[in-house]
Tab-separated table of C-alpha atoms and ligand atoms in Angstrom:
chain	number	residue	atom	x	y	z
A	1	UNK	CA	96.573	62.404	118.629
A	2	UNK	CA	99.082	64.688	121.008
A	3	UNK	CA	101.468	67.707	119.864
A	4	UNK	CA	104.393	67.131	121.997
A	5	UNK	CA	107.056	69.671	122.486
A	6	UNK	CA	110.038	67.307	122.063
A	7	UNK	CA	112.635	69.119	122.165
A	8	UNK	CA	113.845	72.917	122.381
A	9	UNK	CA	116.345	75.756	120.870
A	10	UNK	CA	117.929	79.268	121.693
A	11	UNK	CA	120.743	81.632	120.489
A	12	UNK	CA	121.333	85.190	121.436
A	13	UNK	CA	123.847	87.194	120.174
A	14	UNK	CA	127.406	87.294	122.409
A	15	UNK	CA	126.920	91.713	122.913
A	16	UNK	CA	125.545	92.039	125.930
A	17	UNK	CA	124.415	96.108	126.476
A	18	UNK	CA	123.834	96.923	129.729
A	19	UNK	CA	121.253	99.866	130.668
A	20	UNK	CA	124.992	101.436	131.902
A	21	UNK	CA	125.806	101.415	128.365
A	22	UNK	CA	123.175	103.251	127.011
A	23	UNK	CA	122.686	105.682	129.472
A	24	UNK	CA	126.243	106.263	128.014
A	25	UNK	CA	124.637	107.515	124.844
A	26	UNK	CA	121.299	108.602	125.591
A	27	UNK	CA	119.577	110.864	128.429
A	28	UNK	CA	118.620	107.388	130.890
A	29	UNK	CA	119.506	105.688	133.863
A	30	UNK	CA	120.048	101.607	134.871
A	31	UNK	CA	117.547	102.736	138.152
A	32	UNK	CA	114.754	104.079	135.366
A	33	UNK	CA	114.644	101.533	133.228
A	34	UNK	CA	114.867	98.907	135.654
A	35	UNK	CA	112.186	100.444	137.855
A	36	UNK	CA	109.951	100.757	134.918
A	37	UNK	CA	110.432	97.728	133.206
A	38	UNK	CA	112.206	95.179	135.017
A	39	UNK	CA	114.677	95.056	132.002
A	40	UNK	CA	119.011	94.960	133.088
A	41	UNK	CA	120.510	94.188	129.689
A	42	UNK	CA	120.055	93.483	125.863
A	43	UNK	CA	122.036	91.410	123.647
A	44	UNK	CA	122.842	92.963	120.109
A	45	UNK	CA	123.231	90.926	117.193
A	46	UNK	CA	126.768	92.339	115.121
A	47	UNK	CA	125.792	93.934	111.476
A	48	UNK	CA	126.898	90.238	109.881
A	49	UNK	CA	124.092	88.737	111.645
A	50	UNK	CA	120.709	88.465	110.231
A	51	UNK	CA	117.578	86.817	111.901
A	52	UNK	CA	117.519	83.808	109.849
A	53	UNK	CA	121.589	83.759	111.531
A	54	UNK	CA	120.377	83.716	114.603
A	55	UNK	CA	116.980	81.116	113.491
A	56	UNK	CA	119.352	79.171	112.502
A	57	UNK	CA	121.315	78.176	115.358
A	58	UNK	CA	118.544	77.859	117.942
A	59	UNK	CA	117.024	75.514	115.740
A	60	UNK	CA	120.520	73.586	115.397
A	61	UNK	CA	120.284	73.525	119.341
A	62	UNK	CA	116.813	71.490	118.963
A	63	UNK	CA	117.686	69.348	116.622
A	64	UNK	CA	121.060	68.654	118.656
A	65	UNK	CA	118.476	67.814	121.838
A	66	UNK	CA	115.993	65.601	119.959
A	67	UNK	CA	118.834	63.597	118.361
A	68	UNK	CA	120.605	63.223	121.719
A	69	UNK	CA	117.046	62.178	123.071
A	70	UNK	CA	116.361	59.569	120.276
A	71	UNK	CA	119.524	58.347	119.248
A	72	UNK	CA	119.067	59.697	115.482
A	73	UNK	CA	121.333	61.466	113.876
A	74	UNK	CA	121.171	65.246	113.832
A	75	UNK	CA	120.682	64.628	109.666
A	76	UNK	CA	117.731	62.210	110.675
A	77	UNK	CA	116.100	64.648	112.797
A	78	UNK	CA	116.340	67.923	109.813
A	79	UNK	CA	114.820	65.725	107.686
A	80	UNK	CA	111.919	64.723	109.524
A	81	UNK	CA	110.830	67.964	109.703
A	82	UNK	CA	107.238	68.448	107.898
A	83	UNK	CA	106.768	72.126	108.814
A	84	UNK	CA	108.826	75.188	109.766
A	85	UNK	CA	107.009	78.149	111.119
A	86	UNK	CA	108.839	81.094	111.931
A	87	UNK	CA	107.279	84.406	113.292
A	88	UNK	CA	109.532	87.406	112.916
A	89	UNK	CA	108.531	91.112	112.480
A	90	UNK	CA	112.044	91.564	111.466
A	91	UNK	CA	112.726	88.892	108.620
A	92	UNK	CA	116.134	89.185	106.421
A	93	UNK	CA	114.438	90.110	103.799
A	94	UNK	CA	111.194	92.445	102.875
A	95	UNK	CA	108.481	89.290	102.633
A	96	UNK	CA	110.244	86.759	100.664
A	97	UNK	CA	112.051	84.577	100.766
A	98	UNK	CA	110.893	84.222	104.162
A	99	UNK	CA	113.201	83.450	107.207
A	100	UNK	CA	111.948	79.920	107.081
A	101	UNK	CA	112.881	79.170	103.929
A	102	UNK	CA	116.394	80.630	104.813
A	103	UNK	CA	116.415	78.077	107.671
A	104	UNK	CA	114.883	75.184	106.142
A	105	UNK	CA	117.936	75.254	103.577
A	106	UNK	CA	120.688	75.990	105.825
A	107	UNK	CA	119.507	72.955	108.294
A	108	UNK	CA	118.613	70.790	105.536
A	109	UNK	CA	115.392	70.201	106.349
A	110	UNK	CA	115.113	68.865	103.072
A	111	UNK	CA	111.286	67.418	103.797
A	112	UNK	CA	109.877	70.488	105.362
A	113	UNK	CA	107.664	72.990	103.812
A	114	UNK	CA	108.087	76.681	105.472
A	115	UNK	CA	106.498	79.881	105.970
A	116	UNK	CA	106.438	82.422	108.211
A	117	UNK	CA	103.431	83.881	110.599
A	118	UNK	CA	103.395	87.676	111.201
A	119	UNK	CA	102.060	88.278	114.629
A	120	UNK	CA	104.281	90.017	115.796
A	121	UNK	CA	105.121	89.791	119.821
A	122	UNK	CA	102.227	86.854	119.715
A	123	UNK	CA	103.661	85.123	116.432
A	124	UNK	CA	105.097	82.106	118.454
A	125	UNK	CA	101.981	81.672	120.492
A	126	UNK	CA	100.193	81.522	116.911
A	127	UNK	CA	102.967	79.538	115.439
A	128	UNK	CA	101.954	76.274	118.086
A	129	UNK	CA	98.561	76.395	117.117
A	130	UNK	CA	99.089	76.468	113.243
A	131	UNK	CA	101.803	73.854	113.957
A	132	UNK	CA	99.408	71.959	115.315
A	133	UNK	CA	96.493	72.373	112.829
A	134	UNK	CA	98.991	71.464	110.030
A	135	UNK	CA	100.333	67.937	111.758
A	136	UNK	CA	96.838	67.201	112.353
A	137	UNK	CA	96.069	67.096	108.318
A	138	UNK	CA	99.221	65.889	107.197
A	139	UNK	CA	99.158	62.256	108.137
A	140	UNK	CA	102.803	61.609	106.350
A	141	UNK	CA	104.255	64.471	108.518
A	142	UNK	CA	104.953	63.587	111.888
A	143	UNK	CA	107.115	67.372	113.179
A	144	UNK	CA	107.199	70.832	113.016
A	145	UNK	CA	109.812	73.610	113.745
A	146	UNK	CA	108.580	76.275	115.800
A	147	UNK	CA	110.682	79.675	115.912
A	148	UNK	CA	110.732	82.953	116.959
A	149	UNK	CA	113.178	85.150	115.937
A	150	UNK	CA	114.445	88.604	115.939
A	151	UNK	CA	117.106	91.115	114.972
A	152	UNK	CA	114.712	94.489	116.776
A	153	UNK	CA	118.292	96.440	117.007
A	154	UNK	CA	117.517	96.883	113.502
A	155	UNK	CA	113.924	98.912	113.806
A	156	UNK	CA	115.086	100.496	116.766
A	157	UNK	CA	115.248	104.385	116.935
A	158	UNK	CA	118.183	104.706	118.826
A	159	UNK	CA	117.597	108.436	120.131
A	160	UNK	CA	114.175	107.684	121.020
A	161	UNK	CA	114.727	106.633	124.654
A	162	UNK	CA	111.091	105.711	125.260
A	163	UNK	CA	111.516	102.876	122.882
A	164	UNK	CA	114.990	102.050	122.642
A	165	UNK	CA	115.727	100.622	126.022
A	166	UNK	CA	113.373	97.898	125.623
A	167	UNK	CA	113.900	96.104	122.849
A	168	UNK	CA	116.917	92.802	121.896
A	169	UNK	CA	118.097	90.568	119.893
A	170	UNK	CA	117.299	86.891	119.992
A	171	UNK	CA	115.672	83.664	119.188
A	172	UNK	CA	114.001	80.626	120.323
A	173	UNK	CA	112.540	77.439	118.565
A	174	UNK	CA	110.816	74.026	119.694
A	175	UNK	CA	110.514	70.981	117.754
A	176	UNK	CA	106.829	70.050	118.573
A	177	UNK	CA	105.711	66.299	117.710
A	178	UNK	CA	102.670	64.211	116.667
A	179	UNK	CA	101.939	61.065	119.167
A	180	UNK	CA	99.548	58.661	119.787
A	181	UNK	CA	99.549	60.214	123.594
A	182	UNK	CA	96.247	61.432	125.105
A	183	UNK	CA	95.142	64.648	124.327
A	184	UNK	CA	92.753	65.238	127.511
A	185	UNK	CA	92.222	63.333	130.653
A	186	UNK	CA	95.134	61.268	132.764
A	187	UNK	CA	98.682	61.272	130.691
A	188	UNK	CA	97.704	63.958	128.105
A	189	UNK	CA	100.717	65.687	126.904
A	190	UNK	CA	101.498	68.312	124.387
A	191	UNK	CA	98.983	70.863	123.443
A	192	UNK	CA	95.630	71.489	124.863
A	193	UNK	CA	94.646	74.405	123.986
A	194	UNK	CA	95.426	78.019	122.392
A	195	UNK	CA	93.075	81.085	123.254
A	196	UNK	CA	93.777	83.182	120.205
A	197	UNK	CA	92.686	86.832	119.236
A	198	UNK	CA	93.577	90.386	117.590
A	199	UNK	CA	92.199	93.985	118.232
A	200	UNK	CA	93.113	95.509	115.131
A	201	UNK	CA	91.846	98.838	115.964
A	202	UNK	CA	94.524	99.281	117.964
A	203	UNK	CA	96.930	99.080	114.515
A	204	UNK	CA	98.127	102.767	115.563
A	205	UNK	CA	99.286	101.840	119.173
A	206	UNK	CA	102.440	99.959	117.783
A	207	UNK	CA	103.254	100.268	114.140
A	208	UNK	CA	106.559	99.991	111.917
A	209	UNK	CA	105.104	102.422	109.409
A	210	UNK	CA	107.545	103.178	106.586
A	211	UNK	CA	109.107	101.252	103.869
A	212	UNK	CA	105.826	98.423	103.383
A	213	UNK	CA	103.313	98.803	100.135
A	214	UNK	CA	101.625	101.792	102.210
A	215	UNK	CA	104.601	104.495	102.045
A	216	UNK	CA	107.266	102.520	100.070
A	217	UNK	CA	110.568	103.684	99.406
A	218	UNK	CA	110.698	105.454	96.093
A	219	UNK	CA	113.875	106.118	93.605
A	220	UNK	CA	115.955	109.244	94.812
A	221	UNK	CA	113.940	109.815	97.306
A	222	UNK	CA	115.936	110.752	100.866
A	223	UNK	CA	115.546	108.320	103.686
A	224	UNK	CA	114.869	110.837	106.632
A	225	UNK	CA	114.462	108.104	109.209
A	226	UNK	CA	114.438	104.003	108.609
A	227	UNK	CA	111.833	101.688	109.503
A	228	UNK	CA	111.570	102.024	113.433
A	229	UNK	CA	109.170	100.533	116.078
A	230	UNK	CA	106.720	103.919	116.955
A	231	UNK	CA	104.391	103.121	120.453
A	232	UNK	CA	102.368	104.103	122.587
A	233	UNK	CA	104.058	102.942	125.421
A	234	UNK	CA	100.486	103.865	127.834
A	235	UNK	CA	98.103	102.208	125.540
A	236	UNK	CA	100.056	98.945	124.862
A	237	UNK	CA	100.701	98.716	129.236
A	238	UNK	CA	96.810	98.754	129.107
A	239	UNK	CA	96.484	96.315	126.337
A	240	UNK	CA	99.235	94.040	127.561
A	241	UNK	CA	97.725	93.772	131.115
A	242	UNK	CA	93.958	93.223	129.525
A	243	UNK	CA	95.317	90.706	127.311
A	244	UNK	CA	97.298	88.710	129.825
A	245	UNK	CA	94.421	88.706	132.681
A	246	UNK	CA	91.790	87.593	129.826
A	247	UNK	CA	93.705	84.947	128.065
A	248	UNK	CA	94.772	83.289	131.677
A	249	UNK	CA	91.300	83.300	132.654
A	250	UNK	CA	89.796	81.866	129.399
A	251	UNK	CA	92.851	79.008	129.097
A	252	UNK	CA	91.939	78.023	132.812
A	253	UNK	CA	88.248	77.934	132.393
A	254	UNK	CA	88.299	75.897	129.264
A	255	UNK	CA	90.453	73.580	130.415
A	256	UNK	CA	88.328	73.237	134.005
A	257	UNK	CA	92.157	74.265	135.259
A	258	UNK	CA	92.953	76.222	138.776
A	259	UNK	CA	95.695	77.621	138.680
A	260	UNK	CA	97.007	75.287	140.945
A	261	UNK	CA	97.508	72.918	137.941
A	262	UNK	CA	99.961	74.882	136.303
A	263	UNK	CA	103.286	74.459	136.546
A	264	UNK	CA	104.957	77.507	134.985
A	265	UNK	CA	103.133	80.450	133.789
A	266	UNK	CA	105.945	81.818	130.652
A	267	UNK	CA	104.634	85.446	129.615
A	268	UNK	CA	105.821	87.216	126.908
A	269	UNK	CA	108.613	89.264	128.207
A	270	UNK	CA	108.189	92.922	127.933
A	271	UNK	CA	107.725	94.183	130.512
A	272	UNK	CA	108.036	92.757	134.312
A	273	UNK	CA	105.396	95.803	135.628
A	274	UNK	CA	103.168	94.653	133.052
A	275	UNK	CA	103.227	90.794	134.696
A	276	UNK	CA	103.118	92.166	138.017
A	277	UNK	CA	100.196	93.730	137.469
A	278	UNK	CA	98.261	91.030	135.782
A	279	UNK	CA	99.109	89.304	138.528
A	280	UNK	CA	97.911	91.122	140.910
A	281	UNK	CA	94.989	91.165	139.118
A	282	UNK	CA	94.216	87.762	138.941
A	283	UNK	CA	95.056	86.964	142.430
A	284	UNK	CA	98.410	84.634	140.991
A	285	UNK	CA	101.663	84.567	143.030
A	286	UNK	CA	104.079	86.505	141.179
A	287	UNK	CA	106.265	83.512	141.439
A	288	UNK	CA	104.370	81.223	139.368
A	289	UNK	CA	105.343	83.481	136.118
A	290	UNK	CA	108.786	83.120	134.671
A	291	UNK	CA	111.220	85.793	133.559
A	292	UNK	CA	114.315	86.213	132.394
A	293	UNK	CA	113.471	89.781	130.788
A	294	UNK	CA	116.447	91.260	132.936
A	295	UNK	CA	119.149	89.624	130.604
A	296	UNK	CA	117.448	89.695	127.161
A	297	UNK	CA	114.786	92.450	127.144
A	298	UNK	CA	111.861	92.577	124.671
A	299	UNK	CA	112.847	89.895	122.313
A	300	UNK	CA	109.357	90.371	120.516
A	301	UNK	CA	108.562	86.866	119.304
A	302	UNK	CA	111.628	84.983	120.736
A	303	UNK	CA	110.919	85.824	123.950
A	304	UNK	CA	108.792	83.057	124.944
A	305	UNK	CA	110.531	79.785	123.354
A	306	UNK	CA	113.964	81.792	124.540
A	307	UNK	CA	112.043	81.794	128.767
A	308	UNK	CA	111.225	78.160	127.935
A	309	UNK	CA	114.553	76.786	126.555
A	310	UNK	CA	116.095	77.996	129.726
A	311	UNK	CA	113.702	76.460	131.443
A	312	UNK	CA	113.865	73.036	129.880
A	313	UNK	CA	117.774	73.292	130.026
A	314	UNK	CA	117.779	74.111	133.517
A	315	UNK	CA	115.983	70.955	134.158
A	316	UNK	CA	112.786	73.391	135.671
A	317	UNK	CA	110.078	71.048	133.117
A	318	UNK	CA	109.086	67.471	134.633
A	319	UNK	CA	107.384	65.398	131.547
A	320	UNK	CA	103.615	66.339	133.100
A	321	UNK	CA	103.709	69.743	133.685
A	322	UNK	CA	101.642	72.330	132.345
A	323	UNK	CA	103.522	74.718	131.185
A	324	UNK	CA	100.914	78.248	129.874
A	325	UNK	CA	102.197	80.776	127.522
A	326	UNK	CA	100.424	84.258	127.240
A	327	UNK	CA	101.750	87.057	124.628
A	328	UNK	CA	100.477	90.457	123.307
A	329	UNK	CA	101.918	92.612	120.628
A	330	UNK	CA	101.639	94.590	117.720
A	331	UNK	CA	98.769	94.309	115.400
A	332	UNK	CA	97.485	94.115	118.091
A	333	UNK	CA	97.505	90.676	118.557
A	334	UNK	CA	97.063	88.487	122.015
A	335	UNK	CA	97.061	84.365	123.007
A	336	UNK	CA	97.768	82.168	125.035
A	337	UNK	CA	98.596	78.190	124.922
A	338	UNK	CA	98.729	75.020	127.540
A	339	UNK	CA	101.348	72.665	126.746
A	340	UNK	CA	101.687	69.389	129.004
A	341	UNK	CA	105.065	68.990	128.942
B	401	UT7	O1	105.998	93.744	122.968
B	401	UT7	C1	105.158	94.818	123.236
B	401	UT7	C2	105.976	96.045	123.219
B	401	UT7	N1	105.682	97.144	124.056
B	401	UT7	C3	105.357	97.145	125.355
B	401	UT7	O2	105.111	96.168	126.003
B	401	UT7	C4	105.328	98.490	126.005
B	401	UT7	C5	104.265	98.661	127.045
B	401	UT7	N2	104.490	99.908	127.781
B	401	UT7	C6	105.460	100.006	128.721
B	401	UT7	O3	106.185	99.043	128.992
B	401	UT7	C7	105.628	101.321	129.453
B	401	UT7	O4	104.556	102.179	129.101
B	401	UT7	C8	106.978	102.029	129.123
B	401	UT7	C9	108.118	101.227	129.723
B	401	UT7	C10	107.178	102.147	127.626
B	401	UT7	C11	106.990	103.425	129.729
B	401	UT7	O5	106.847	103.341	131.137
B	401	UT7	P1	105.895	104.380	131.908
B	401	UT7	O6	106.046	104.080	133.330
B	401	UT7	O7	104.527	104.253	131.264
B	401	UT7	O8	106.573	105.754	131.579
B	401	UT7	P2	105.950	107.020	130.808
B	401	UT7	O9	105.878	106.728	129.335
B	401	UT7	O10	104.692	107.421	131.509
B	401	UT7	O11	107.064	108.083	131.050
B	401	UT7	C12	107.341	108.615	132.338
B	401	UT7	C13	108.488	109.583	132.214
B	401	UT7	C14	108.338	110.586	131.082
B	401	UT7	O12	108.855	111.822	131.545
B	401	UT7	P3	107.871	113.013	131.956
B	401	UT7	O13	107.059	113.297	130.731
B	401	UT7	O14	107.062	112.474	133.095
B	401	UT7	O15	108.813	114.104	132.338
B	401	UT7	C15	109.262	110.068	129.999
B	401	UT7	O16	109.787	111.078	129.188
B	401	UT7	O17	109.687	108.859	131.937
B	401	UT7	C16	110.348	109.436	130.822
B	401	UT7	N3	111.071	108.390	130.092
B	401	UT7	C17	112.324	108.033	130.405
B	401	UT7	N4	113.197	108.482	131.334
B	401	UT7	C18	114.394	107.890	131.407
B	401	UT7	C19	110.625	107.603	129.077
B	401	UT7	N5	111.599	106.752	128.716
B	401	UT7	C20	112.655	106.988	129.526
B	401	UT7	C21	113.930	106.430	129.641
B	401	UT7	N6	114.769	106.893	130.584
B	401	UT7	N7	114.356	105.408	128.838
């Protein structure tokens, strides 16, 4: 039995903010932000748009592919959807309903049941691998919805330029399969592996701390400052680069893989210092790792099925490839996956 990525899904909003833009507003520069991060633009989702919105419409885009793929109808494919997972840290709502239910309605996905992961900047990798688990028990079901999706404009501090520069708008979503295909050996396809873990102790090191069950809003109380994204820029670098060399190393090893038999590295887009370090580290060609953090920025969750829709539309994946996907993030959480495309 095989997970197959079948088919896949993006949307960003149309605002594109360039670092130009902002250093418009706040005390920074297109050279600093670029030199320290690799990052050239953000799109910003307008204040009609929600993250389910945005969901939504990456996940029309993969049911548009599969149907064009299969000959169903785009009806057909919706409702042979077993399982949406979404991972968001910024859902449309505070815990329920949860952004998959939003999407499972508005797609009529009539068939699936949904729920979201909370991961944060790992929640996709996670998503694949509780995808998977859930296919694998539910002989009836046969696919899952994968998304990750985010509206971080909203829990972005604005005049806090160590944060603010970083962070976008977006989502991304694959439509993964169960086959008869082979799941090791000559012709496997679809998911090997996942390599995942969490450090909890480093909660403090990237936190949205106001407005959950631990400091709730109360009745006439003044809101001094909404829910933001508070970091510590140094300690997640250190975590990020740790994460990425570790997860690499323990996806090739288990897999007897050089990394000679991988296609595409995607990382989770944060940072491009962060991947050029962990490359450097591990002896990898910085051109094996895609990134397209340039035009989107940190797109927390999204950013990974956001790098690979590009690269399926592009035509970059040949059915065979092995495709690995690394992320870090808040929690803190880290893993890693090996699809065969
Ligand atoms: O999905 C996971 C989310 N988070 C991450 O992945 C973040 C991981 N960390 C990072 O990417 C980097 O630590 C940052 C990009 C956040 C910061 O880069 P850095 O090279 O570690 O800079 P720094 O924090 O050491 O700051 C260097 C200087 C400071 O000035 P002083 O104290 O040396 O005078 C900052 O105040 O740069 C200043 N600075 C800025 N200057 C212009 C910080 N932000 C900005 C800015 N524009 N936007």
């Amino acid at each position: 039995m095989a997970f197959e990525i079948r088919a896949t899904g993006s949307a960003v909003p149309p605002n594109k903010v360039t670092n130009d833009d902002l250093a418009e507003r706040i005390d920074t520069s297109d050279a600093w932000i670029r030199e320290h991060t690799g990052i050239g633009a953000r799109h910003i989702a307008d204040e009609n748009t929600a993250t389910s919105d945005l969901a939504l419409e990456a996940a029309r885009n993969a049911v548009a592919a599969l149907a064009k793929k299969t000959g169903e109808s785009a009806e057909a494919v919706a409702a042979s959807i077993g399982f949406i997972i979404t991972s968001s840290v910024t859902p449309d709502y505070n815990g329920f309903p949860s952004v998959s239910c939003l999407v499972q309605d508005a797609l009529g996905a009539k068939n699936a049941a949904a729920m979201d992961v909370c991961a944060a900047c790992s929640g996709f990798i996670y998503g694949l691998e509780v995808a998977a688990g859930l296919l694998s028990r539910n002989a009836g079901q046969k696919r899952a919805l994968i998304i990750g999706a985010e509206t971080l404009s909203r829990l972005t501090d604005w005049e806090d330029r160590s944060t603010c520069v970083l962070f976008g708008d977006g989502a991304g979503c694959v439509i993964m399969e169960k086959t008869d295909a082979p799941v090791s050996g000559d012709g496997a396809r679809g998911l090997l592996r996942s390599v995942l873990g969490a450090e909890g102790s480093g909660k403090e090191a990237l936190i949205n701390r106001r407005g959950g069950s631990r400091e709730p809003y109360k009745k006439g109380a003044v809101v001094e400052r909404p829910p933001s994204i508070e970091m510590d820029g140094r300690a997640v670098y250190n975590f990020a680069v740790r994460a990425i060399t570790g997860t690499i190393e323990k996806l090739l090893a288990a897999e007897h893989f050089t990394i000679d038999d991988i296609a595409v590295i995607v990382p989770h887009q944060a940072n491009a210092r962060i991947v050029q370090a962990a490359s450097k580290r591990l002896h990898i060609p910085e051109s094996k790792f895609f990134l397209n953090i340039e035009e989107y920025a940190n797109t927390s969750a999204a950013s990974i099925p956001i790098a690979l829709d590009e690269l399926e539309r592009k035509g970059c994946l040949s059915p065979g490839n092995a495709v690995l996907m690394v992320g870090f993030g808040g929690g803190l959480t880290y893993g890693g996956n090996i699809v065969i495309w």
